[in-house]
PDB file of C-alpha atoms in Angstrom:
ATOM      1  CA  UNK A   1      18.857  23.189  45.538  1.00 56.00           C
ATOM      2  CA  UNK A   2      16.079  21.562  43.711  1.00 63.00           C
ATOM      3  CA  UNK A   3      16.551  17.977  42.288  1.00 57.00           C
ATOM      4  CA  UNK A   4      14.503  14.854  41.178  1.00 49.00           C
ATOM      5  CA  UNK A   5      14.073  12.621  38.507  1.00 48.00           C
ATOM      6  CA  UNK A   6      11.910  13.026  35.409  1.00 50.00           C
ATOM      7  CA  UNK A   7      11.726   9.474  34.153  1.00 50.00           C
ATOM      8  CA  UNK A   8      15.326   8.025  33.758  1.00 55.00           C
ATOM      9  CA  UNK A   9      16.720  11.533  33.700  1.00 50.00           C
ATOM     10  CA  UNK A  10      18.194  13.177  36.981  1.00 57.00           C
ATOM     11  CA  UNK A  11      17.681  16.961  36.905  1.00 55.00           C
ATOM     12  CA  UNK A  12      18.950  19.736  39.439  1.00 61.00           C
ATOM     13  CA  UNK A  13      18.892  23.407  39.572  1.00 63.00           C
ATOM     14  CA  UNK A  14      16.670  25.329  37.736  1.00 65.00           C
ATOM     15  CA  UNK A  15      16.151  22.440  35.074  1.00 60.00           C
ATOM     16  CA  UNK A  16      14.302  20.459  37.887  1.00 59.00           C
ATOM     17  CA  UNK A  17      11.576  22.867  37.778  1.00 63.00           C
ATOM     18  CA  UNK A  18       8.530  22.565  40.292  1.00 60.00           C
ATOM     19  CA  UNK A  19       6.017  20.714  37.991  1.00 62.00           C
ATOM     20  CA  UNK A  20       5.791  17.029  37.207  1.00 58.00           C
ATOM     21  CA  UNK A  21       5.108  15.346  34.164  1.00 53.00           C
ATOM     22  CA  UNK A  22       1.607  13.771  35.137  1.00 52.00           C
ATOM     23  CA  UNK A  23       0.907  17.353  36.494  1.00 59.00           C
ATOM     24  CA  UNK A  24       1.175  18.883  32.776  1.00 57.00           C
ATOM     25  CA  UNK A  25      -0.341  15.764  31.194  1.00 56.00           C
ATOM     26  CA  UNK A  26      -3.352  16.342  33.409  1.00 60.00           C
ATOM     27  CA  UNK A  27      -3.517  20.132  33.275  1.00 64.00           C
ATOM     28  CA  UNK A  28      -6.049  20.968  30.565  1.00 64.00           C
ATOM     29  CA  UNK A  29      -4.830  24.821  30.482  1.00 66.00           C
ATOM     30  CA  UNK A  30      -2.159  26.334  28.395  1.00 64.00           C
ATOM     31  CA  UNK A  31      -1.347  26.453  24.655  1.00 67.00           C
ATOM     32  CA  UNK A  32      -1.997  23.509  22.356  1.00 67.00           C
ATOM     33  CA  UNK A  33       1.132  23.724  20.129  1.00 71.00           C
ATOM     34  CA  UNK A  34       2.184  20.567  21.578  1.00 62.00           C
ATOM     35  CA  UNK A  35      -0.277  18.461  19.098  1.00 68.00           C
ATOM     36  CA  UNK A  36       1.894  19.904  16.100  1.00 69.00           C
ATOM     37  CA  UNK A  37       5.120  18.954  17.670  1.00 77.00           C
ATOM     38  CA  UNK A  38       7.499  16.313  16.166  1.00 78.00           C
ATOM     39  CA  UNK A  39       7.125  14.057  18.930  1.00 81.00           C
ATOM     40  CA  UNK A  40       3.664  13.870  18.749  1.00 81.00           C
ATOM     41  CA  UNK A  41       3.919  13.577  14.906  1.00 84.00           C
ATOM     42  CA  UNK A  42       5.889  10.478  15.645  1.00 89.00           C
ATOM     43  CA  UNK A  43       2.942   8.868  17.789  1.00 90.00           C
ATOM     44  CA  UNK A  44       0.388   9.744  14.725  1.00 88.00           C
ATOM     45  CA  UNK A  45       2.867   7.926  12.274  1.00 90.00           C
ATOM     46  CA  UNK A  46       3.361   5.083  15.025  1.00 94.00           C
ATOM     47  CA  UNK A  47      -0.537   4.692  15.015  1.00 93.00           C
ATOM     48  CA  UNK A  48      -0.889   4.628  11.123  1.00 93.00           C
ATOM     49  CA  UNK A  49       1.513   1.506  10.877  1.00 95.00           C
ATOM     50  CA  UNK A  50      -0.590  -0.042  13.455  1.00 96.00           C
ATOM     51  CA  UNK A  51      -3.912   0.619  11.860  1.00 94.00           C
ATOM     52  CA  UNK A  52      -2.579  -0.426   8.426  1.00 95.00           C
ATOM     53  CA  UNK A  53      -0.983  -3.625   9.680  1.00 96.00           C
ATOM     54  CA  UNK A  54      -4.070  -4.584  11.782  1.00 96.00           C
ATOM     55  CA  UNK A  55      -6.557  -4.042   8.867  1.00 95.00           C
ATOM     56  CA  UNK A  56      -4.269  -5.633   6.097  1.00 96.00           C
ATOM     57  CA  UNK A  57      -2.372  -8.419   8.107  1.00 95.00           C
ATOM     58  CA  UNK A  58      -5.135 -11.099   6.900  1.00 94.00           C
ATOM     59  CA  UNK A  59      -5.953  -9.949   3.516  1.00 95.00           C
ATOM     60  CA  UNK A  60      -4.118 -12.653   1.744  1.00 93.00           C
ATOM     61  CA  UNK A  61      -2.803 -12.732  -1.783  1.00 95.00           C
ATOM     62  CA  UNK A  62      -3.243  -9.029  -3.217  1.00 97.00           C
ATOM     63  CA  UNK A  63      -2.208  -6.993  -6.332  1.00 98.00           C
ATOM     64  CA  UNK A  64      -1.869  -3.466  -6.416  1.00 98.00           C
ATOM     65  CA  UNK A  65      -3.273  -1.511  -9.431  1.00 98.00           C
ATOM     66  CA  UNK A  66      -2.228   2.191 -10.225  1.00 98.00           C
ATOM     67  CA  UNK A  67      -3.476   4.765 -12.544  1.00 98.00           C
ATOM     68  CA  UNK A  68      -4.734   8.141 -13.138  1.00 97.00           C
ATOM     69  CA  UNK A  69      -7.786   9.351 -10.760  1.00 95.00           C
ATOM     70  CA  UNK A  70      -8.593  11.657 -13.661  1.00 95.00           C
ATOM     71  CA  UNK A  71      -9.632   8.642 -16.192  1.00 97.00           C
ATOM     72  CA  UNK A  72     -13.361   9.151 -16.958  1.00 97.00           C
ATOM     73  CA  UNK A  73     -15.800   6.250 -16.620  1.00 97.00           C
ATOM     74  CA  UNK A  74     -16.324   6.194 -20.384  1.00 97.00           C
ATOM     75  CA  UNK A  75     -12.550   6.160 -21.548  1.00 98.00           C
ATOM     76  CA  UNK A  76     -11.022   2.677 -22.681  1.00 97.00           C
ATOM     77  CA  UNK A  77      -8.685   2.768 -20.072  1.00 98.00           C
ATOM     78  CA  UNK A  78     -11.248   2.529 -17.479  1.00 98.00           C
ATOM     79  CA  UNK A  79     -12.761  -0.574 -18.913  1.00 98.00           C
ATOM     80  CA  UNK A  80      -9.367  -2.035 -19.205  1.00 98.00           C
ATOM     81  CA  UNK A  81      -8.762  -1.412 -15.478  1.00 98.00           C
ATOM     82  CA  UNK A  82     -12.275  -2.678 -14.673  1.00 98.00           C
ATOM     83  CA  UNK A  83     -11.069  -5.905 -16.581  1.00 98.00           C
ATOM     84  CA  UNK A  84      -7.954  -6.081 -14.790  1.00 98.00           C
ATOM     85  CA  UNK A  85      -9.818  -5.969 -11.220  1.00 98.00           C
ATOM     86  CA  UNK A  86     -12.038  -8.733 -12.262  1.00 98.00           C
ATOM     87  CA  UNK A  87      -9.346 -11.067 -13.500  1.00 98.00           C
ATOM     88  CA  UNK A  88      -7.436 -10.673 -10.461  1.00 98.00           C
ATOM     89  CA  UNK A  89     -10.348 -11.441  -8.282  1.00 98.00           C
ATOM     90  CA  UNK A  90     -10.847 -14.489 -10.358  1.00 97.00           C
ATOM     91  CA  UNK A  91      -7.351 -15.466  -9.997  1.00 96.00           C
ATOM     92  CA  UNK A  92      -7.554 -15.291  -6.105  1.00 95.00           C
ATOM     93  CA  UNK A  93      -5.883 -12.025  -5.447  1.00 97.00           C
ATOM     94  CA  UNK A  94      -7.197  -9.229  -3.322  1.00 97.00           C
ATOM     95  CA  UNK A  95      -7.181  -5.645  -5.472  1.00 98.00           C
ATOM     96  CA  UNK A  96      -5.507  -2.838  -3.631  1.00 98.00           C
ATOM     97  CA  UNK A  97      -5.469   0.751  -5.111  1.00 98.00           C
ATOM     98  CA  UNK A  98      -5.474   4.287  -3.926  1.00 96.00           C
ATOM     99  CA  UNK A  99      -9.144   4.258  -3.112  1.00 95.00           C
ATOM    100  CA  UNK A 100      -9.908   7.056  -5.250  1.00 95.00           C
ATOM    101  CA  UNK A 101     -11.603   7.975  -8.840  1.00 96.00           C
ATOM    102  CA  UNK A 102     -10.533   7.166 -12.071  1.00 97.00           C
ATOM    103  CA  UNK A 103      -8.441   3.985 -12.716  1.00 98.00           C
ATOM    104  CA  UNK A 104      -8.589   3.259  -9.052  1.00 98.00           C
ATOM    105  CA  UNK A 105     -12.398   3.316  -8.737  1.00 98.00           C
ATOM    106  CA  UNK A 106     -12.464   0.760 -11.994  1.00 98.00           C
ATOM    107  CA  UNK A 107     -10.013  -1.668 -10.471  1.00 98.00           C
ATOM    108  CA  UNK A 108     -12.100  -1.676  -7.162  1.00 98.00           C
ATOM    109  CA  UNK A 109     -15.224  -1.984  -9.121  1.00 98.00           C
ATOM    110  CA  UNK A 110     -14.092  -4.915 -11.045  1.00 98.00           C
ATOM    111  CA  UNK A 111     -12.670  -6.625  -7.955  1.00 98.00           C
ATOM    112  CA  UNK A 112     -16.158  -6.612  -6.744  1.00 97.00           C
ATOM    113  CA  UNK A 113     -17.718  -7.879  -9.802  1.00 97.00           C
ATOM    114  CA  UNK A 114     -15.116 -10.659  -9.471  1.00 97.00           C
ATOM    115  CA  UNK A 115     -16.191 -11.468  -6.200  1.00 97.00           C
ATOM    116  CA  UNK A 116     -12.994 -10.438  -4.840  1.00 97.00           C
ATOM    117  CA  UNK A 117     -11.862  -8.428  -1.863  1.00 97.00           C
ATOM    118  CA  UNK A 118     -11.643  -4.553  -2.859  1.00 98.00           C
ATOM    119  CA  UNK A 119      -9.180  -2.316  -0.862  1.00 97.00           C
ATOM    120  CA  UNK A 120      -8.521   1.321  -0.882  1.00 96.00           C
ATOM    121  CA  UNK A 121      -5.569   3.016   0.765  1.00 96.00           C
ATOM    122  CA  UNK A 122      -6.266   6.708   0.787  1.00 93.00           C
ATOM    123  CA  UNK A 123      -4.273   9.711   1.346  1.00 91.00           C
ATOM    124  CA  UNK A 124      -4.972  13.228   2.752  1.00 87.00           C
ATOM    125  CA  UNK A 125      -4.625  15.668   0.015  1.00 82.00           C
ATOM    126  CA  UNK A 126      -4.903  19.643   0.031  1.00 79.00           C
ATOM    127  CA  UNK A 127      -8.209  18.915  -2.432  1.00 72.00           C
ATOM    128  CA  UNK A 128     -10.830  16.573  -1.433  1.00 60.00           C
ATOM    129  CA  UNK A 129     -10.606  13.008  -3.144  1.00 72.00           C
ATOM    130  CA  UNK A 130     -12.655  10.787  -0.873  1.00 82.00           C
ATOM    131  CA  UNK A 131     -13.122   6.784  -1.085  1.00 91.00           C
ATOM    132  CA  UNK A 132     -14.724   5.344  -4.332  1.00 95.00           C
ATOM    133  CA  UNK A 133     -18.140   3.461  -3.831  1.00 95.00           C
ATOM    134  CA  UNK A 134     -16.777   0.017  -4.705  1.00 97.00           C
ATOM    135  CA  UNK A 135     -14.167  -0.169  -1.781  1.00 96.00           C
ATOM    136  CA  UNK A 136     -14.993  -2.968   0.817  1.00 96.00           C
ATOM    137  CA  UNK A 137     -11.697  -2.291   3.162  1.00 95.00           C
ATOM    138  CA  UNK A 138     -10.373   1.088   3.137  1.00 95.00           C
ATOM    139  CA  UNK A 139      -7.685   2.807   5.203  1.00 94.00           C
ATOM    140  CA  UNK A 140      -6.886   6.662   4.977  1.00 92.00           C
ATOM    141  CA  UNK A 141      -3.393   7.973   5.720  1.00 92.00           C
ATOM    142  CA  UNK A 142      -1.993  11.156   6.551  1.00 89.00           C
ATOM    143  CA  UNK A 143       1.659  10.357   5.303  1.00 91.00           C
ATOM    144  CA  UNK A 144       2.601   9.072   2.066  1.00 92.00           C
ATOM    145  CA  UNK A 145       5.473   6.729   3.330  1.00 93.00           C
ATOM    146  CA  UNK A 146       3.233   4.963   6.003  1.00 94.00           C
ATOM    147  CA  UNK A 147       1.239   4.202   2.804  1.00 95.00           C
ATOM    148  CA  UNK A 148       3.577   3.192   0.312  1.00 95.00           C
ATOM    149  CA  UNK A 149       4.810   0.776   3.213  1.00 95.00           C
ATOM    150  CA  UNK A 150       1.373  -0.880   3.001  1.00 97.00           C
ATOM    151  CA  UNK A 151       1.212  -1.042  -0.727  1.00 97.00           C
ATOM    152  CA  UNK A 152       4.745  -2.923  -0.763  1.00 96.00           C
ATOM    153  CA  UNK A 153       4.324  -5.029   2.124  1.00 96.00           C
ATOM    154  CA  UNK A 154       0.777  -6.499   1.418  1.00 96.00           C
ATOM    155  CA  UNK A 155       0.789  -6.751  -2.501  1.00 96.00           C
ATOM    156  CA  UNK A 156       2.669  -9.424  -4.411  1.00 95.00           C
ATOM    157  CA  UNK A 157       3.002  -7.233  -7.307  1.00 97.00           C
ATOM    158  CA  UNK A 158       2.233  -4.036  -9.264  1.00 98.00           C
ATOM    159  CA  UNK A 159       0.077  -3.540 -12.364  1.00 98.00           C
ATOM    160  CA  UNK A 160       0.652  -0.036 -13.403  1.00 98.00           C
ATOM    161  CA  UNK A 161      -1.934   1.793 -15.878  1.00 98.00           C
ATOM    162  CA  UNK A 162      -1.561   5.264 -17.305  1.00 98.00           C
ATOM    163  CA  UNK A 163      -1.191   7.809 -14.797  1.00 98.00           C
ATOM    164  CA  UNK A 164       0.482  10.960 -13.900  1.00 97.00           C
ATOM    165  CA  UNK A 165       2.977  11.763 -11.219  1.00 96.00           C
ATOM    166  CA  UNK A 166       1.659   9.874  -8.187  1.00 94.00           C
ATOM    167  CA  UNK A 167       1.643   6.538 -10.717  1.00 97.00           C
ATOM    168  CA  UNK A 168       5.372   7.369 -11.512  1.00 97.00           C
ATOM    169  CA  UNK A 169       6.167   7.871  -7.715  1.00 96.00           C
ATOM    170  CA  UNK A 170       4.721   4.275  -6.935  1.00 96.00           C
ATOM    171  CA  UNK A 171       6.309   2.676 -10.067  1.00 97.00           C
ATOM    172  CA  UNK A 172       9.783   3.919  -9.395  1.00 97.00           C
ATOM    173  CA  UNK A 173       9.943   3.252  -5.938  1.00 96.00           C
ATOM    174  CA  UNK A 174       8.950  -0.262  -6.726  1.00 95.00           C
ATOM    175  CA  UNK A 175      11.926  -0.376  -9.315  1.00 96.00           C
ATOM    176  CA  UNK A 176      14.213   0.879  -6.791  1.00 96.00           C
ATOM    177  CA  UNK A 177      13.128  -1.702  -4.297  1.00 95.00           C
ATOM    178  CA  UNK A 178      13.292  -4.742  -6.883  1.00 95.00           C
ATOM    179  CA  UNK A 179      16.677  -3.397  -8.182  1.00 95.00           C
ATOM    180  CA  UNK A 180      18.334  -3.227  -4.820  1.00 94.00           C
ATOM    181  CA  UNK A 181      16.518  -6.506  -3.682  1.00 93.00           C
ATOM    182  CA  UNK A 182      14.474  -5.210  -0.621  1.00 93.00           C
ATOM    183  CA  UNK A 183      11.635  -6.919  -2.384  1.00 91.00           C
ATOM    184  CA  UNK A 184      12.132  -9.965  -4.161  1.00 87.00           C
ATOM    185  CA  UNK A 185       9.675 -12.101  -6.746  1.00 84.00           C
ATOM    186  CA  UNK A 186       7.659  -8.971  -7.136  1.00 92.00           C
ATOM    187  CA  UNK A 187       6.255  -8.530 -10.759  1.00 96.00           C
ATOM    188  CA  UNK A 188       5.762  -5.086 -12.285  1.00 97.00           C
ATOM    189  CA  UNK A 189       3.867  -4.955 -15.297  1.00 98.00           C
ATOM    190  CA  UNK A 190       3.018  -1.793 -17.283  1.00 98.00           C
ATOM    191  CA  UNK A 191      -0.267  -2.042 -18.977  1.00 98.00           C
ATOM    192  CA  UNK A 192      -0.604   0.352 -22.173  1.00 98.00           C
ATOM    193  CA  UNK A 193       2.335   0.103 -24.712  1.00 97.00           C
ATOM    194  CA  UNK A 194       1.368   3.411 -26.428  1.00 97.00           C
ATOM    195  CA  UNK A 195       1.640   5.250 -22.993  1.00 98.00           C
ATOM    196  CA  UNK A 196       4.554   3.544 -21.584  1.00 98.00           C
ATOM    197  CA  UNK A 197       6.885   2.899 -24.684  1.00 97.00           C
ATOM    198  CA  UNK A 198       8.419   6.259 -24.624  1.00 97.00           C
ATOM    199  CA  UNK A 199       9.411   5.923 -21.140  1.00 97.00           C
ATOM    200  CA  UNK A 200      10.946   2.391 -21.540  1.00 97.00           C
ATOM    201  CA  UNK A 201      12.729   3.550 -24.716  1.00 97.00           C
ATOM    202  CA  UNK A 202      14.331   6.363 -22.679  1.00 97.00           C
ATOM    203  CA  UNK A 203      15.319   4.143 -19.634  1.00 97.00           C
ATOM    204  CA  UNK A 204      17.035   1.691 -22.287  1.00 97.00           C
ATOM    205  CA  UNK A 205      18.401   4.216 -24.794  1.00 97.00           C
ATOM    206  CA  UNK A 206      19.413   6.884 -22.712  1.00 98.00           C
ATOM    207  CA  UNK A 207      19.736   5.782 -18.774  1.00 97.00           C
ATOM    208  CA  UNK A 208      21.232   2.173 -19.840  1.00 97.00           C
ATOM    209  CA  UNK A 209      23.540   3.975 -22.499  1.00 97.00           C
ATOM    210  CA  UNK A 210      25.000   6.356 -19.650  1.00 97.00           C
ATOM    211  CA  UNK A 211      25.622   3.507 -17.390  1.00 97.00           C
ATOM    212  CA  UNK A 212      23.273   4.620 -14.517  1.00 97.00           C
ATOM    213  CA  UNK A 213      21.650   0.936 -14.494  1.00 96.00           C
ATOM    214  CA  UNK A 214      22.555  -2.517 -15.728  1.00 96.00           C
ATOM    215  CA  UNK A 215      21.183  -4.199 -18.550  1.00 96.00           C
ATOM    216  CA  UNK A 216      19.409  -6.638 -16.273  1.00 95.00           C
ATOM    217  CA  UNK A 217      17.432  -4.052 -14.737  1.00 95.00           C
ATOM    218  CA  UNK A 218      15.443  -3.360 -17.984  1.00 95.00           C
ATOM    219  CA  UNK A 219      14.046  -7.091 -17.144  1.00 94.00           C
ATOM    220  CA  UNK A 220      12.261  -5.649 -14.121  1.00 96.00           C
ATOM    221  CA  UNK A 221       9.321  -4.230 -16.200  1.00 96.00           C
ATOM    222  CA  UNK A 222       7.138  -5.963 -18.306  1.00 97.00           C
ATOM    223  CA  UNK A 223       5.085  -4.267 -20.964  1.00 98.00           C
ATOM    224  CA  UNK A 224       1.717  -5.251 -22.458  1.00 98.00           C
ATOM    225  CA  UNK A 225      -1.840  -4.224 -23.594  1.00 98.00           C
ATOM    226  CA  UNK A 226      -3.558  -7.515 -22.347  1.00 98.00           C
ATOM    227  CA  UNK A 227      -5.185  -7.503 -19.176  1.00 98.00           C
ATOM    228  CA  UNK A 228      -4.974 -11.252 -19.385  1.00 98.00           C
ATOM    229  CA  UNK A 229      -1.381 -11.433 -19.850  1.00 98.00           C
ATOM    230  CA  UNK A 230      -0.846  -8.787 -16.926  1.00 98.00           C
ATOM    231  CA  UNK A 231      -2.877 -11.064 -14.467  1.00 98.00           C
ATOM    232  CA  UNK A 232      -1.013 -14.212 -15.698  1.00 97.00           C
ATOM    233  CA  UNK A 233       2.199 -12.602 -14.751  1.00 96.00           C
ATOM    234  CA  UNK A 234       1.005 -11.998 -11.226  1.00 97.00           C
ATOM    235  CA  UNK A 235      -0.330 -15.700 -11.099  1.00 96.00           C
ATOM    236  CA  UNK A 236       3.197 -17.015 -12.362  1.00 94.00           C
ATOM    237  CA  UNK A 237       5.074 -15.322  -9.636  1.00 92.00           C
ATOM    238  CA  UNK A 238       2.714 -16.280  -6.878  1.00 89.00           C
ATOM    239  CA  UNK A 239       1.598 -19.815  -7.859  1.00 87.00           C
ATOM    240  CA  UNK A 240       2.474 -21.221  -4.508  1.00 79.00           C
ATOM    241  CA  UNK A 241       1.003 -18.467  -2.368  1.00 80.00           C
ATOM    242  CA  UNK A 242      -2.306 -18.682  -4.506  1.00 82.00           C
ATOM    243  CA  UNK A 243      -2.282 -22.598  -4.092  1.00 84.00           C
ATOM    244  CA  UNK A 244      -1.886 -21.987  -0.222  1.00 79.00           C
ATOM    245  CA  UNK A 245      -4.486 -19.544  -0.108  1.00 77.00           C
ATOM    246  CA  UNK A 246      -6.680 -21.859  -1.969  1.00 79.00           C
ATOM    247  CA  UNK A 247      -6.193 -24.976   0.387  1.00 82.00           C
ATOM    248  CA  UNK A 248      -6.796 -23.005   3.540  1.00 79.00           C
ATOM    249  CA  UNK A 249     -10.063 -21.657   2.109  1.00 76.00           C
ATOM    250  CA  UNK A 250     -11.024 -25.334   1.079  1.00 81.00           C
ATOM    251  CA  UNK A 251     -10.304 -26.534   4.838  1.00 81.00           C
ATOM    252  CA  UNK A 252     -12.256 -23.488   6.295  1.00 75.00           C
ATOM    253  CA  UNK A 253     -15.093 -24.319   4.020  1.00 76.00           C
ATOM    254  CA  UNK A 254     -14.972 -27.904   5.074  1.00 76.00           C
ATOM    255  CA  UNK A 255     -14.693 -27.239   8.884  1.00 72.00           C
ATOM    256  CA  UNK A 256     -17.790 -24.844   8.482  1.00 66.00           C
ATOM    257  CA  UNK A 257     -19.652 -28.101   7.388  1.00 61.00           C
ATOM    258  CA  UNK A 258     -18.556 -30.273  10.056  1.00 51.00           C
ATOM    259  CA  UNK A 259     -20.019 -30.570  13.683  1.00 44.00           C
ATOM    260  CA  UNK A 260     -17.824 -31.471  16.754  1.00 42.00           C
ATOM    261  CA  UNK A 261     -19.061 -34.599  18.609  1.00 41.00           C
ATOM    262  CA  UNK A 262     -17.773 -34.563  22.205  1.00 41.00           C
ATOM    263  CA  UNK A 263     -18.483 -38.065  22.985  1.00 39.00           C
ATOM    264  CA  UNK A 264     -16.432 -39.247  19.613  1.00 35.00           C
ATOM    265  CA  UNK A 265     -13.304 -37.208  20.366  1.00 38.00           C
ATOM    266  CA  UNK A 266     -13.105 -35.681  16.971  1.00 36.00           C
ATOM    267  CA  UNK A 267     -15.399 -34.024  13.978  1.00 31.00           C
ATOM    268  CA  UNK A 268     -18.176 -35.983  12.265  1.00 24.00           C
ATOM    269  CA  UNK A 269     -20.109 -34.880   9.179  1.00 31.00           C
ATOM    270  CA  UNK A 270     -23.476 -33.674   9.901  1.00 31.00           C
TER     271      UNK A 270
END
């Protein structure tokens, strides 16, 4: 009777077979369906998390800006998003978007104009979108859930501008994470009162009235038309982290201006 180990599993009889795992790995013949199986997808998912964590781990304080990919450059909201990106960069934040056109492009463009870091987290879609030309650091994802993790993990807050279903998706996921305290001290600003007031009114007058949320949940959202106010909310919630980042940058700059003297046992000014 055939019997053997397969890894840590003991096989006997017909289950033991004649080929080993190594043989099947090295054999280039046979069907390629295995690349579409769930175990292989697990490895692709794992690789997306590793790639995202590796690319963004040293990013520093950052704010994500969301909004419609369909907003044209001549629209007032595009100019507003561009100003938001510039103000965030000037305040010491990297700017993270979905990397596409419209509001995303405007915020990335503003971040560059403010001498900040412009980040795009793209997603594979059935229609081609691509990364806009104003992204300094871009990562493309196959899976929405891996991409969403990066937005929340590496952002210190969200500024949400007029957008469609994708924008709503990011907004309500962040609201849920705040409500359930999966994330803390995470400001959410809705920029554009005319666009968002109907939604906020419905949440207050219908959702709250039905007892589906608590009154304090309404405080998770701040609505404004002022980019300066939106960015100030991010600054106020992250003042300590911004100060620490600025101090680290100064220390790095000071270190770059010093020359090590091996005989003196320390650093000396040039």
